[in-house]
Coordinates of C-alpha atoms in Angstrom, one line a residue:
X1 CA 0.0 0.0 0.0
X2 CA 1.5 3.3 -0.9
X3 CA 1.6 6.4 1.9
X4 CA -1.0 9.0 1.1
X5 CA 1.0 11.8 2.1
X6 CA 5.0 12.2 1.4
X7 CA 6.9 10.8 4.0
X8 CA 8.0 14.6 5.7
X9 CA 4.0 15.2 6.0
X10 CA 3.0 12.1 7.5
X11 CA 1.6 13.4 10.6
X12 CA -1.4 15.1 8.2
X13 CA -2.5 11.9 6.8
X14 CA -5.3 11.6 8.7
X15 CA -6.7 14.7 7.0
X16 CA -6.3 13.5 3.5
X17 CA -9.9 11.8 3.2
X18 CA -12.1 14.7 3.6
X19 CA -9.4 17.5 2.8
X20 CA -7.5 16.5 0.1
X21 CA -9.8 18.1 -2.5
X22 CA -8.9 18.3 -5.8
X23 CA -11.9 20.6 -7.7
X24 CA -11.8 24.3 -6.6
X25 CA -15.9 24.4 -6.3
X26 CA -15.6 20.9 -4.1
X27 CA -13.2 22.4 -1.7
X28 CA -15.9 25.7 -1.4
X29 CA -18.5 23.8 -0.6
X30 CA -16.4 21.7 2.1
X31 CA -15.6 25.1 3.9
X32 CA -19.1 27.0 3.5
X33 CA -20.5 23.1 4.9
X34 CA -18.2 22.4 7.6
X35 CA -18.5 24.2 10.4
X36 CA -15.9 26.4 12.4
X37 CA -14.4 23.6 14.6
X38 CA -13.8 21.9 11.5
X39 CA -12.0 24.3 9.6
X40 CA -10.3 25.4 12.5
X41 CA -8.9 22.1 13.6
X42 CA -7.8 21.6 10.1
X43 CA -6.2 25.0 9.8
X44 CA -4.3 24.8 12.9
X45 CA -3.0 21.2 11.6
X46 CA -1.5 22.0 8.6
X47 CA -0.5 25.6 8.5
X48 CA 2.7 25.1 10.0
X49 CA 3.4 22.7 7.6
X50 CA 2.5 25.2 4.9
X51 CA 5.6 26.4 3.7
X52 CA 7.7 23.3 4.2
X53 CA 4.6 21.4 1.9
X54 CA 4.9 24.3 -0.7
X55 CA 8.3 24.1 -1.5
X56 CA 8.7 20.4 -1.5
X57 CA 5.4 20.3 -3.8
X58 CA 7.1 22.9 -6.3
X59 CA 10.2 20.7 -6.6
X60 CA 8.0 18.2 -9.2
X61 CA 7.4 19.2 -12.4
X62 CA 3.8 20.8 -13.4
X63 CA 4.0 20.0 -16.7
X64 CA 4.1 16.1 -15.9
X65 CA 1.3 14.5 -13.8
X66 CA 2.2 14.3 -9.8
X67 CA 2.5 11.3 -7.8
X68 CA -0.7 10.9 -6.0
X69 CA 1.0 11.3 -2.5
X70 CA 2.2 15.1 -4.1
X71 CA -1.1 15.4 -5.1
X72 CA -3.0 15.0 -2.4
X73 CA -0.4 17.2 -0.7
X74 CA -1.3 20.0 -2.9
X75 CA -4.6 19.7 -2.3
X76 CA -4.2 19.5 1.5
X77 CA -2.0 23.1 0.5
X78 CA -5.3 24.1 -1.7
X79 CA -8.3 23.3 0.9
X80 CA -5.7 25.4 3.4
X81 CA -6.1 28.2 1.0
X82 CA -9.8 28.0 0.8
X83 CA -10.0 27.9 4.8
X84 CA -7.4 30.6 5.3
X85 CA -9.9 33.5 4.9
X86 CA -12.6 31.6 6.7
X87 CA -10.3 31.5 9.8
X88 CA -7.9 34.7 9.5
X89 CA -10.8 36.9 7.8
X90 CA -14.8 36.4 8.5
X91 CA -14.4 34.2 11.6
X92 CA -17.2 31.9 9.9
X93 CA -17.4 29.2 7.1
X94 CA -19.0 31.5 5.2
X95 CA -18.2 35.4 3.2
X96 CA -19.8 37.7 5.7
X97 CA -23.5 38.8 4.5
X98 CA -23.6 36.2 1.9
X99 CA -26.9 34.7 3.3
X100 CA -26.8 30.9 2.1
X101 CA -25.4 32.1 -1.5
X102 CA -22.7 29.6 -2.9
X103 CA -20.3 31.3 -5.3
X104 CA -20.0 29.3 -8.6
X105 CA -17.8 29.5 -11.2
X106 CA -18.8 29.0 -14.6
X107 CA -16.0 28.3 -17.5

């Protein structure tokens, strides 16, 4: 069985499963669903990790496909960029006076 995380990032594999979210509108609805607790606890786990995850993630190649355990990494990196202005900002899961409005994006 292969490790979800890379080895140096271990400690967040527990995190993976519900975190590690790779579409952009997925990981919005995980932080305008989840509540405060949640985004919290995950925040606090892997933002100290942050830097170390972004610099070993930027040593593969973009133009090639990454190993899964980098990818779910990034995502880990990505869901911690959705949270960030939930925890460091509002102070809720969702953009202050927003109602229950969900932002979509359409391409």
């Amino acid at each position: 069985m292969s490790a979800l995380l890379p080895a140096e990032f271990a400690e967040l594999e527990h995190l993976v499963a519900e975190w590690a979210i790779e579409d952009g509108h997925e990981r919005y609805v995980k932080r305008v669903n989840s509540s405060m607790e949640q985004i919290r606890a995950f925040y606090d786990a892997v933002f100290p990790y942050a830097e170390d995850a972004v610099a070993y993630v930027d040593t593969f190649d973009y133009n090639e496909p990454l190993p899964e355990d980098v990818a779910n990494l990034r995502n880990l990196l990505y869901s911690l960029i959705t949270v960030s202005l939930a925890v460091e900002l509002w102070r809720q899961p969702r953009v202050k006076h927003s109602a229950t409005m969900i932002l979509t994006r359409l391409s």
